Short mmCIF file of C-alpha atoms and ligand atoms in Angstrom, two decimals:
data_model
loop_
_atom_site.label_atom_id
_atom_site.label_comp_id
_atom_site.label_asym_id
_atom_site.label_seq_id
_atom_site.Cartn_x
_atom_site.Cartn_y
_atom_site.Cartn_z
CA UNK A 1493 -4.50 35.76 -31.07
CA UNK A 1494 -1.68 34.84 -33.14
CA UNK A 1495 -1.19 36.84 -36.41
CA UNK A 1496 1.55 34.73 -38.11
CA UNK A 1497 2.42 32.14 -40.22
CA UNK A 1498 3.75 28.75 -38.96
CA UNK A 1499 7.10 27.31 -40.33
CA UNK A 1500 5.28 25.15 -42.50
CA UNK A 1501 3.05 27.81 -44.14
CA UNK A 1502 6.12 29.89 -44.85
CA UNK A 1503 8.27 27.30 -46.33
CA UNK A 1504 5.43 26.21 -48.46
CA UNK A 1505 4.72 29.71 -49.23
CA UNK A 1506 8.12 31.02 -50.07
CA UNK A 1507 8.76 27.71 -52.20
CA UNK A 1508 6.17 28.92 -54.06
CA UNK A 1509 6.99 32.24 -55.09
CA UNK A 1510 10.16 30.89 -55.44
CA UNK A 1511 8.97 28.98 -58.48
CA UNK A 1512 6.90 31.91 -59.66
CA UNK A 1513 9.58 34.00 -59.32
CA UNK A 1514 12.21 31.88 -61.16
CA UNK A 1515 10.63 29.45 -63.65
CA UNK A 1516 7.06 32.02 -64.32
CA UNK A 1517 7.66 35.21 -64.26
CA UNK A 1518 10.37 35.23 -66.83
CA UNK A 1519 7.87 34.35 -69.63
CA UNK A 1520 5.99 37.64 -68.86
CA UNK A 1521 7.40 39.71 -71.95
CA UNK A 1522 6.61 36.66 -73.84
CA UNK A 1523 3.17 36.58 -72.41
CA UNK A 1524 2.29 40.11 -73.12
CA UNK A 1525 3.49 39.88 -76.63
CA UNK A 1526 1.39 37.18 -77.36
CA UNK A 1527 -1.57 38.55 -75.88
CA UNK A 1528 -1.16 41.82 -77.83
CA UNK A 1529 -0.76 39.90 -81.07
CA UNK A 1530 -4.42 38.06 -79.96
CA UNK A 1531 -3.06 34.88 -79.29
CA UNK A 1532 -2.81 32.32 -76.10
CA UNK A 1533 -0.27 33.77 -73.17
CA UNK A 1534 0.70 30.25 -72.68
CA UNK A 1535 0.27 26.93 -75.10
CA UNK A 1536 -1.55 23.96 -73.22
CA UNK A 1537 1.94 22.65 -73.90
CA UNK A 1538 3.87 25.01 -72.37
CA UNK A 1539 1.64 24.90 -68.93
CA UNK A 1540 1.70 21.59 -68.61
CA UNK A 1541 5.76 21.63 -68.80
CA UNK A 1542 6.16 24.67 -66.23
CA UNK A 1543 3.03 22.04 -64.22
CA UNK A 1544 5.23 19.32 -64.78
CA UNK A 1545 8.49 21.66 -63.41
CA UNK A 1546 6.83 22.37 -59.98
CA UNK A 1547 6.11 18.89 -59.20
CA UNK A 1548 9.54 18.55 -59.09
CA UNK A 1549 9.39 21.82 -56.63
CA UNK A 1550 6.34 19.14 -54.86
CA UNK A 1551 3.76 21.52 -55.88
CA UNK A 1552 1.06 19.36 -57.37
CA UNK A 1553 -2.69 19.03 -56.50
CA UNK A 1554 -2.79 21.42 -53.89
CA UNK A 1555 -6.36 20.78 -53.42
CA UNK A 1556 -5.86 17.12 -54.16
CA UNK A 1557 -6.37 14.98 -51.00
CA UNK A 1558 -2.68 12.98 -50.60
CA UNK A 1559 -4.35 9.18 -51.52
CA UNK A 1560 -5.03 10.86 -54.76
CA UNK A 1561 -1.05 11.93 -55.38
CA UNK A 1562 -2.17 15.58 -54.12
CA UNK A 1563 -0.82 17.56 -51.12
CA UNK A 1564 -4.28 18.06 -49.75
CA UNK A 1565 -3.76 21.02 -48.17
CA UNK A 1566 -5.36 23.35 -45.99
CA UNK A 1567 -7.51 26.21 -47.54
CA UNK A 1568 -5.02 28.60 -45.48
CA UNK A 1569 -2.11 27.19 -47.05
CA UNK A 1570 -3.80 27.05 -50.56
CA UNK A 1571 -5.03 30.98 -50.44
CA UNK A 1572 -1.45 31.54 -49.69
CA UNK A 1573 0.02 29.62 -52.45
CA UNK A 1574 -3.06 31.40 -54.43
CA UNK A 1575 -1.70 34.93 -53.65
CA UNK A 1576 1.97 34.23 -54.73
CA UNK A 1577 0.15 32.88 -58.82
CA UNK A 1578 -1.46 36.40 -58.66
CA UNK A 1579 1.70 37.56 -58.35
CA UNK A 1580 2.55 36.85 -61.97
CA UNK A 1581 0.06 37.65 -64.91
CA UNK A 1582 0.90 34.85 -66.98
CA UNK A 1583 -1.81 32.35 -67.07
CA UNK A 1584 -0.37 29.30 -65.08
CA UNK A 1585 -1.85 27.41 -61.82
CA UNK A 1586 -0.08 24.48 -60.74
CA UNK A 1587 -1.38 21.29 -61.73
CA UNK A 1588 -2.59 18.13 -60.08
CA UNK A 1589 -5.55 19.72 -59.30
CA UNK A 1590 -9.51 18.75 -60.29
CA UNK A 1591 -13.11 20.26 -59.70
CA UNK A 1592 -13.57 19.55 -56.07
CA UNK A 1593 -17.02 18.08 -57.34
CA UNK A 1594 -15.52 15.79 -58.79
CA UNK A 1595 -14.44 13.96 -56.09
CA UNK A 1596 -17.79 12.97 -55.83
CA UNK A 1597 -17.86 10.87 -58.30
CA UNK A 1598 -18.24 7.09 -58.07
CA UNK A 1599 -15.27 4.46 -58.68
CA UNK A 1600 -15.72 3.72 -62.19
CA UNK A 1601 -16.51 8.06 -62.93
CA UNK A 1602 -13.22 8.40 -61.21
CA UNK A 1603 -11.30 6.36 -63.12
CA UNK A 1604 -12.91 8.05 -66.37
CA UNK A 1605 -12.87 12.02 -65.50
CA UNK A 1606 -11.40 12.22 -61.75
CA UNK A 1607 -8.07 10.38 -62.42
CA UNK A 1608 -6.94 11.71 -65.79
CA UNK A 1609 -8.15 15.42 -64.90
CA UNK A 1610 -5.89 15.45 -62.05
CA UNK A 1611 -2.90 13.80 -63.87
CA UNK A 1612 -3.96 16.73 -66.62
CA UNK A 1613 -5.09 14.68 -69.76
CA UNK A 1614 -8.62 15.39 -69.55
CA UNK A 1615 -9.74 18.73 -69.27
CA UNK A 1616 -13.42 19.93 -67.83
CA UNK A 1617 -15.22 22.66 -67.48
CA UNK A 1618 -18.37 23.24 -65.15
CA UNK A 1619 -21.10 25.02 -66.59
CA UNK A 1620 -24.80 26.20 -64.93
CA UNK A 1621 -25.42 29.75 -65.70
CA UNK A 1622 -27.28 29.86 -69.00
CA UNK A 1623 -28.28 32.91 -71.12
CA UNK A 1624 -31.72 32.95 -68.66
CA UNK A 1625 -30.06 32.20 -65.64
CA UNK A 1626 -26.60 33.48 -64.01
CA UNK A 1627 -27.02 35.02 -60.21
CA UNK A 1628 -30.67 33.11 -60.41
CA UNK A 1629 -29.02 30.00 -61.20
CA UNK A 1630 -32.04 28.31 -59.32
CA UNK A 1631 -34.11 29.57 -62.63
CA UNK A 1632 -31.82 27.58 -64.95
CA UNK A 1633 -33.91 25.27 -67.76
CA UNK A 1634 -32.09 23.14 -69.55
CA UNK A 1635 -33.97 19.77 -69.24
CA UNK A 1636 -32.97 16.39 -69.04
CA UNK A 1637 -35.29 13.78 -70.05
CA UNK A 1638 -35.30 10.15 -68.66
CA UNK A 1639 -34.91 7.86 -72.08
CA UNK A 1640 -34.71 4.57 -71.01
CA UNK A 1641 -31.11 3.48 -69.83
CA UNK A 1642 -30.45 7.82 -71.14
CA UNK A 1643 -30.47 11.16 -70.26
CA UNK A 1644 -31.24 13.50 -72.99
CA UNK A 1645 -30.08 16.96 -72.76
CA UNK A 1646 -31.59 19.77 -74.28
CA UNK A 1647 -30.39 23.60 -73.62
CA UNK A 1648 -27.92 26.24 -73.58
CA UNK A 1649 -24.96 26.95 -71.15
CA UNK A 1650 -23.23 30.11 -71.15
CA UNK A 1651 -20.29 32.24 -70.03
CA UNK A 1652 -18.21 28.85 -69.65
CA UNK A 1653 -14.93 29.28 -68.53
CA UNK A 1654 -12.41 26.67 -70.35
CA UNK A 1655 -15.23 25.30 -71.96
CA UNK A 1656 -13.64 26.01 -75.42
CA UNK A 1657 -10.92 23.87 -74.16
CA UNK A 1658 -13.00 21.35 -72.23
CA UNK A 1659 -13.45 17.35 -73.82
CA UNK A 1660 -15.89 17.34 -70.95
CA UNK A 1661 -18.40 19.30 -69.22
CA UNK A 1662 -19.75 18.73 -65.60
CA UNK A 1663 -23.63 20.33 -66.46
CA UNK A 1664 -26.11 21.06 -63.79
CA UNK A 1665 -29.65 20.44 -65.24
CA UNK A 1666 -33.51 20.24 -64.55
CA UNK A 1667 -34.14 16.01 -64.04
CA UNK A 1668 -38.08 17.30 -62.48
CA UNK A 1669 -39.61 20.55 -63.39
CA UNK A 1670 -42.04 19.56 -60.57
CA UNK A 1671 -40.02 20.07 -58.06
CA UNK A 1672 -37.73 22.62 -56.97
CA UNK A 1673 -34.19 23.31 -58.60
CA UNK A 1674 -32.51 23.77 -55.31
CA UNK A 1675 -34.45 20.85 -53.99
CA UNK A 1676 -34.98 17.69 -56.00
CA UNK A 1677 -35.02 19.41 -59.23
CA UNK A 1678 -31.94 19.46 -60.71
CA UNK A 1679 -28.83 16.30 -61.63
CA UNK A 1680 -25.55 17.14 -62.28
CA UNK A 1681 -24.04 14.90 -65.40
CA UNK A 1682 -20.68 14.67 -66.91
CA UNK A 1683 -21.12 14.89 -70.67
CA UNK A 1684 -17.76 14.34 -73.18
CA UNK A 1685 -18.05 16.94 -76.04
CA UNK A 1686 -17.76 13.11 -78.05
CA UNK A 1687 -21.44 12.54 -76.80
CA UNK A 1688 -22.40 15.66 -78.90
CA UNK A 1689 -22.29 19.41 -77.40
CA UNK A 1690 -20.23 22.06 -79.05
CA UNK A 1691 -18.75 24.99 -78.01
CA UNK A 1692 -18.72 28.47 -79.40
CA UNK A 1693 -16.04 31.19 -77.92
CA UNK A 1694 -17.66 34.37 -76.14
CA UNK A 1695 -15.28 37.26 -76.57
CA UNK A 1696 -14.74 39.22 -73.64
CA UNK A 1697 -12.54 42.52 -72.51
CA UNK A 1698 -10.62 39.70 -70.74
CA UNK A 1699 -7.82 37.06 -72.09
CA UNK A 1700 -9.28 33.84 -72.87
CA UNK A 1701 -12.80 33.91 -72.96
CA UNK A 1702 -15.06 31.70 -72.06
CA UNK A 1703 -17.81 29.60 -73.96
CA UNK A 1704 -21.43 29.45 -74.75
CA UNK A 1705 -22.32 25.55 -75.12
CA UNK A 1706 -24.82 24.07 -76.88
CA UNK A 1707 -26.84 20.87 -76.62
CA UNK A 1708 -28.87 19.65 -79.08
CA UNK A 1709 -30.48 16.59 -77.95
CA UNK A 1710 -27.52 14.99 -75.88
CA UNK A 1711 -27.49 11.41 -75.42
CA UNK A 1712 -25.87 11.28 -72.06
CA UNK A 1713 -25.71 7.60 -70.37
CA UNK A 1714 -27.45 7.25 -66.50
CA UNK A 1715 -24.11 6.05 -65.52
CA UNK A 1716 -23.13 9.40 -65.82
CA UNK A 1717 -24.75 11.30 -63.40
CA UNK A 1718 -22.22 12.79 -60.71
CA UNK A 1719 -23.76 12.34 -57.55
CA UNK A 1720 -27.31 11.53 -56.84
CA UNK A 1721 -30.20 12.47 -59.21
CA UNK A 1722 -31.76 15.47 -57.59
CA UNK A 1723 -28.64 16.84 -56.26
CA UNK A 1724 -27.68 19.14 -59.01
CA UNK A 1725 -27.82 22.56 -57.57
CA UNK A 1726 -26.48 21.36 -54.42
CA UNK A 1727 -23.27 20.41 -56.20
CA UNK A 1728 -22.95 23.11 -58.28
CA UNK A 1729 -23.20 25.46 -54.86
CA UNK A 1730 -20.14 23.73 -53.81
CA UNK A 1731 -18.36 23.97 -56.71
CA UNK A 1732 -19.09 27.62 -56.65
CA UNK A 1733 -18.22 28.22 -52.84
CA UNK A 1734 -14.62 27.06 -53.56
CA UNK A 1735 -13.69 29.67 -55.78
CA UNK A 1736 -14.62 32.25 -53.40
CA UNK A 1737 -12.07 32.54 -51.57
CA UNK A 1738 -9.65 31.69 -54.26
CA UNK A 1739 -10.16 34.88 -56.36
CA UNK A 1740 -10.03 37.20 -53.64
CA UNK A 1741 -6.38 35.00 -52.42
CA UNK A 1742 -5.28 35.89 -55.85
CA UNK A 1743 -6.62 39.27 -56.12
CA UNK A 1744 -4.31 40.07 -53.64
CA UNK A 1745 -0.97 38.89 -54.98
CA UNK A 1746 -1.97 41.03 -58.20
CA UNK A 1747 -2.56 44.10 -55.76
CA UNK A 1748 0.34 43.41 -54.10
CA UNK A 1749 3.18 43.27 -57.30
CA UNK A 1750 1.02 45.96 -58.84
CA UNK A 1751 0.99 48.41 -55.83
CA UNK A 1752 5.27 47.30 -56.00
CA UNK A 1753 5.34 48.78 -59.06
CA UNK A 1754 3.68 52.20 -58.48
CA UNK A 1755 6.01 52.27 -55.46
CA UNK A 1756 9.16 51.93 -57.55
CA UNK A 1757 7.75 54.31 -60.06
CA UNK A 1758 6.74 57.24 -57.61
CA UNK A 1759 10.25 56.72 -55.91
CA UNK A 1760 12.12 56.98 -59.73
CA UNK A 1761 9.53 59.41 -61.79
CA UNK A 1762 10.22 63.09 -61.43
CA UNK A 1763 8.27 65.91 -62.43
CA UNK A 1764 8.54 69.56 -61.35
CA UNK A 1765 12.01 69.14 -60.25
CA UNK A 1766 11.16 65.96 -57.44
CA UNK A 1767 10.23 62.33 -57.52
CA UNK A 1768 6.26 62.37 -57.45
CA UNK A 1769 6.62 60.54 -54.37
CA UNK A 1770 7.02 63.73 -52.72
CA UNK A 1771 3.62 64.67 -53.40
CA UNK A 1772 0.72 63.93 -50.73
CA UNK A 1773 -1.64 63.29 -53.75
CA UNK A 1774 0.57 59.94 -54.74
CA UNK A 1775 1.06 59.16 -50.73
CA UNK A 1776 -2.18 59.14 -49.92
CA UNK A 1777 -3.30 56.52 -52.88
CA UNK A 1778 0.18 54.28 -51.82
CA UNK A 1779 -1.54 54.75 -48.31
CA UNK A 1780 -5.08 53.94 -49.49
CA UNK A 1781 -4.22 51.08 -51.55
CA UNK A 1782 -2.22 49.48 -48.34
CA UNK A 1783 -4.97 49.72 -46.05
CA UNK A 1784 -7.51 48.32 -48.38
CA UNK A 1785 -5.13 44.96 -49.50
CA UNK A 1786 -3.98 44.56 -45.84
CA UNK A 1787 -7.91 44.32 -45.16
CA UNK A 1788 -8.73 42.33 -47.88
CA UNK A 1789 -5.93 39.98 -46.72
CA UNK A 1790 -7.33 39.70 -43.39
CA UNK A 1791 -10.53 39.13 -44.67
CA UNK A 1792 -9.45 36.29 -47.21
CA UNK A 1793 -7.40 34.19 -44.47
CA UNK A 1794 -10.17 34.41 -42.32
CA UNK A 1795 -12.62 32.55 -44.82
CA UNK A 1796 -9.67 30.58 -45.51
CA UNK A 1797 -9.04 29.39 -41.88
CA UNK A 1798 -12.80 29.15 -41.30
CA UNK A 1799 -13.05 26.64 -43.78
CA UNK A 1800 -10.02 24.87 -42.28
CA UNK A 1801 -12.07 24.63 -38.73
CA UNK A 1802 -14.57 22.67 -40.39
CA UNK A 1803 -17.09 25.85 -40.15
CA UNK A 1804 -19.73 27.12 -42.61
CA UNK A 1805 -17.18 29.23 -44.72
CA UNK A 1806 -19.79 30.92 -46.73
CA UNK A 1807 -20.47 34.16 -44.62
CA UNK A 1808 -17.07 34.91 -43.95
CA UNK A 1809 -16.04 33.53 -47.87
CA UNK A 1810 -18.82 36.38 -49.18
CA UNK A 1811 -17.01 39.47 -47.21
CA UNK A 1812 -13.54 38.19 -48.91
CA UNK A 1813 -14.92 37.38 -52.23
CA UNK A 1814 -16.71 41.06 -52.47
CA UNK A 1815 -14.08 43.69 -50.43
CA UNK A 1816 -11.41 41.33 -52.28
CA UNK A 1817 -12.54 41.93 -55.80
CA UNK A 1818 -13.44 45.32 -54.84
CA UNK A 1819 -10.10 45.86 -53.48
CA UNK A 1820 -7.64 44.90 -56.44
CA UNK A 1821 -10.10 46.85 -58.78
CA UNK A 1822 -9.49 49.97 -56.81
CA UNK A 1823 -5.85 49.09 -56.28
CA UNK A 1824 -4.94 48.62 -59.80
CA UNK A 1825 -7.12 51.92 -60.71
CA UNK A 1826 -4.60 54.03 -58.46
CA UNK A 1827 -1.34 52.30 -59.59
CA UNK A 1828 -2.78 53.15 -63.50
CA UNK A 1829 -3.36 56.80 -61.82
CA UNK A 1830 0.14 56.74 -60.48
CA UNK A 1831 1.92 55.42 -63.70
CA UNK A 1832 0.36 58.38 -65.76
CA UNK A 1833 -0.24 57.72 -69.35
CA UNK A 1834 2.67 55.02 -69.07
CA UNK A 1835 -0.23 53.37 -67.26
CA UNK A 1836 -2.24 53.23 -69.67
CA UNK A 1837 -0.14 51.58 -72.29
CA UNK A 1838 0.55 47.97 -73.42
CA UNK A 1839 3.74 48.86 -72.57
CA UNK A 1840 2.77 47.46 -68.84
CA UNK A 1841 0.79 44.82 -67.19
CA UNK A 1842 -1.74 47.41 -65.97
CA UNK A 1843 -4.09 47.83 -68.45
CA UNK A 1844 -4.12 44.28 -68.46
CA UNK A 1845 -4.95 43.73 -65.00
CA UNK A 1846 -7.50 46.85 -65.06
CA UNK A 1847 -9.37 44.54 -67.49
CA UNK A 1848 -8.94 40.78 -65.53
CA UNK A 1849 -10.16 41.96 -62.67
CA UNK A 1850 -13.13 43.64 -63.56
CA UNK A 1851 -14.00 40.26 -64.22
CA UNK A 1852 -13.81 39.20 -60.17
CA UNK A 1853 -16.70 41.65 -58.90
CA UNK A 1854 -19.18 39.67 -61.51
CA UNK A 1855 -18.23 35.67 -61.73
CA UNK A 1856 -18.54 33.34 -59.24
CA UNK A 1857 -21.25 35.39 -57.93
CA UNK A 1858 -21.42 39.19 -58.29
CA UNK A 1859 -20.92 41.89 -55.81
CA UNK A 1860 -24.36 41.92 -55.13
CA UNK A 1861 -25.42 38.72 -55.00
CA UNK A 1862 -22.30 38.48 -52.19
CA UNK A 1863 -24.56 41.45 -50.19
CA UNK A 1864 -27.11 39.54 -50.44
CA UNK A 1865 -25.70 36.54 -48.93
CA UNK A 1866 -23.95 38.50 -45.94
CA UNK A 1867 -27.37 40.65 -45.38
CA UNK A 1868 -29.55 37.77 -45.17
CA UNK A 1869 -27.60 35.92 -42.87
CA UNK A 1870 -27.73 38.73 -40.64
CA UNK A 1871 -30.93 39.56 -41.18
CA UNK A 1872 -32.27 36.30 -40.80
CA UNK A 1873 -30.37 35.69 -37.48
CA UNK A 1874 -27.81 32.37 -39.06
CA UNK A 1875 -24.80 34.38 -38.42
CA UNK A 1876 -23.97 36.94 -35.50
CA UNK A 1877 -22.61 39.84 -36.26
CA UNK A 1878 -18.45 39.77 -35.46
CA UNK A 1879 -18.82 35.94 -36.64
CA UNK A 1880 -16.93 33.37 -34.36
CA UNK A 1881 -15.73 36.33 -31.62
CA UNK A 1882 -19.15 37.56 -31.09
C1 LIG B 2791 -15.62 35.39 -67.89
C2 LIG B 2791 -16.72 34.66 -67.19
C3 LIG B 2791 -16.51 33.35 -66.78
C4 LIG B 2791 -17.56 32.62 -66.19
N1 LIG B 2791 -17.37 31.30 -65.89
C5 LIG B 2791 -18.45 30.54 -65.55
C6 LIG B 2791 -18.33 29.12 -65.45
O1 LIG B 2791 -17.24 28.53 -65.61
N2 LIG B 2791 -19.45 28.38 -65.19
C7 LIG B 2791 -20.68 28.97 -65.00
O2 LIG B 2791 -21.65 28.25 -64.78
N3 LIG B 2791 -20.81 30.33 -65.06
C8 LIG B 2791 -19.74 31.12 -65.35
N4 LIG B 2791 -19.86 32.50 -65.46
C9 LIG B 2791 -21.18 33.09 -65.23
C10 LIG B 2791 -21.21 34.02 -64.04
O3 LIG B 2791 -21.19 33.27 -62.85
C11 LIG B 2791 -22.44 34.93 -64.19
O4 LIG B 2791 -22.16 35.84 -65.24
C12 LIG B 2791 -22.76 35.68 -62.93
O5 LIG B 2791 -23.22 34.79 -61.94
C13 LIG B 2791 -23.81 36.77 -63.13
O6 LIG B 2791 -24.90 36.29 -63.86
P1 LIG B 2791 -25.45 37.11 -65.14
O7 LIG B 2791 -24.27 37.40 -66.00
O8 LIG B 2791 -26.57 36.35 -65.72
O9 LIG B 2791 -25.97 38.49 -64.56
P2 LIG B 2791 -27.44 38.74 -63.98
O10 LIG B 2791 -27.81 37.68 -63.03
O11 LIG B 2791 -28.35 38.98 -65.13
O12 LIG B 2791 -27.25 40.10 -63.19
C14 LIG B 2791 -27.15 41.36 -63.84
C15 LIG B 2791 -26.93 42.42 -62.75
O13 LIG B 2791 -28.07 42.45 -61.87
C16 LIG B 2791 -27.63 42.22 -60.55
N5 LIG B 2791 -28.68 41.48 -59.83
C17 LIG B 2791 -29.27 40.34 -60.22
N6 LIG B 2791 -30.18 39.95 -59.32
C18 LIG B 2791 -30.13 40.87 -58.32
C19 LIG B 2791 -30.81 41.02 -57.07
N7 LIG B 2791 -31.70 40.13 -56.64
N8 LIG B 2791 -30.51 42.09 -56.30
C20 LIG B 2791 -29.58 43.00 -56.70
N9 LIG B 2791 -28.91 42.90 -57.86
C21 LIG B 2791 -29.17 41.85 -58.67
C22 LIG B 2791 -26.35 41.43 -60.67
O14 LIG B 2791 -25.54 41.50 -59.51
C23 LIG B 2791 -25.71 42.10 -61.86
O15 LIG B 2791 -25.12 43.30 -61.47
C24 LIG B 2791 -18.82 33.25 -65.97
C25 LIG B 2791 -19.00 34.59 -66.34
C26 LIG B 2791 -17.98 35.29 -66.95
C27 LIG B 2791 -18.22 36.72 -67.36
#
């Protein structure tokens, strides 16, 4: 068993923070002061520059098989790369990059969403939970009706991330109420906010919120159905799977430059005559929070490299996505703890990240539906326990 990372994943990995390092982090006062004055971190303008800057690095489409002007890489690689943009709390990602569903789509649906998403001049946003439906996504009921040569969409979407932002939506919806959602039921569509929907902004104890979207009788054409008709749910479960081991990868490059920080400050920050470092109580959290990210890490390349195998990632992606988000929520508690009221200020990132990542134990599937997953697989026999070394 081999526990390290080949020349190629640490040239690809240092290039990387490299960039974050040099061209991102230095907006981070910027960011901050934005934020507290309630505005954007970063204008779509200003991404798409420092997007347009790591091309030049070659980082572009990391996801984004290589016919397709990506680097197609592995999901190894790309958790790595995902740890080093955790690193930084301004809101970038590196560009090039487009819903994997989409990928799906046919030629002409390419041309029209998959193309210019990836080159960054359309921007989507995928949306199935609804105000009835979020970790029961199977019990979602916006309908679309069959009208002639049309769809007709009629329902509510919530909790939308970039759907604010979004000129189109990728929307999961019930084709048959006869039949099952999971099984027949249920067509994804992509639907331009020009064919009708509107957004309206959710606030959140986050930056950015999402959106709740509303359509009112959407005329959507059968030409734009992604995928088959009845394949809805089956689509949005692997548009959903993705980003589970992509928010634990970047949950722990926030652990790890927050857990930095509390380091620095224990070794500087006196009281009662000697640097608080001194004390067992601020050891033992410095010790804590190690042992937990080093798991967590573990954990996260494992789903990664599972993937990569061409195995059934979702066991192994539901222990990183829940002791991940679990993880950097406890991590970023102790390194407030450590930084004392200082901690608590706007001064810092911390209270910042103390409220983003609260966000990771409840998208994308919350800690409990993640138990649920990794009980029933045991419990119904489709995974051994110890995974691929049992
Ligand atoms: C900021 C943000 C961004 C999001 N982005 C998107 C997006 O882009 N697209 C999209 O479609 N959705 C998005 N979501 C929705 C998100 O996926 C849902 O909020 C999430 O799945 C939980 O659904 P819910 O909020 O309806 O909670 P509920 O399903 O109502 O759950 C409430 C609580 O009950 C628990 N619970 C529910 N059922 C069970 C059970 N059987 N056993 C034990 N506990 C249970 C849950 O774990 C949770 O703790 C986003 C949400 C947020 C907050």
């Amino acid at each position: 068993m081999d526990f390290s990372l080949s020349d190629e994943q640490r040239a690809i990995r240092d290039t990387a923070r490299a960039f974050i390092t040099r061209e991102v982090m230095p907006l981070e006062p910027e960011v901050l002061r934005r934020e507290r004055a309630h505005q954007p971190g970063l204008t779509p303008d200003e991404l798409r520059e420092l997007q347009l800057k790591a091309k030049k690095f070659g980082f572009w489409g990391l996801a984004t098989p290589e016919e397709y002007g990506g680097m197609g890489l592995p999901a190894l690689t790309q958790s790595l790369i995902w740890t080093e943009i955790g690193r930084t709390f301004v809101p970038f990602r590196f560009g090039g990059d487009a819903d994997n569903i989409l990928f799906r789509a046919n030629d002409e649906q390419k041309r029209e969403y998959l193309i210019p998403t990836i080159e960054g001049e359309r921007r989507s946003c995928f949306a199935i939970t609804e105000p009835g439906a979020g970790s029961d996504a199977a019990n979602i009921k916006m309908r679309a009706r069959r009208d002639g040569d049309d769809w007709i969409l009629t329902g509510e979407k919530t909790f939308i991330t970039g759907g604010n932002e979004a000129d189109f939506a990728i929307v999961v919806a019930v084709t048959d109420p006869d039949r099952d959602v999971r099984d027949g039921g249920s067509t994804a569509f992509l639907v331009d906010r020009s064919m009708g929907w509107r957004s309206e902004p959710i606030q959140t104890m986050g930056e950015g919120g999402p959106a709740s979207l509303v359509f009112d009788d959407v005329r959507v054409p059968a030409r734009n159905v992604l995928g088959e008709v009845g394949q809805g749910f089956k689509l949005g479960m692997e548009w959903i799977i993705k980003g589970r081991y992509i928010i634990p990868s970047n949950a722990i490059g926030i652990a790890e430059r927050a857990l930095g920080m509390a380091i620095q400050h224990a070794n500087t920050r006196v009281t009662f005559g000697a640097p608080i470092a001194s004390y067992q109580a601020i050891q033992w959290m410095i010790a804590d929070a190690e042992t937990e990210l080093e798991a967590a890490r573990w954990l996260v390349l494992r789903a990664a490299w599972t993937a990569d195998q061409g195995l059934d990632p979702r066991h192994a992606s539901a222990m990183a996505k829940l002791y991940g988000a679990n993880m950097v929520n406890h991590v970023v508690d102790k390194v407030m703890q450590i930084h004392g009221g200082m901690g608590y200020t706007r001064e810092l990132p911390i209270e910042r990240w103390y409220r983003q990542v609260r966000l990771y134990r409840i998208f994308e599937g919350t800690d409990e539906m993640q138990r649920l997953i990794i009980s029933r697989d045991l419990l119904r026999g489709y995974t051994k326990i110890g995974g691929h070394l049992a």
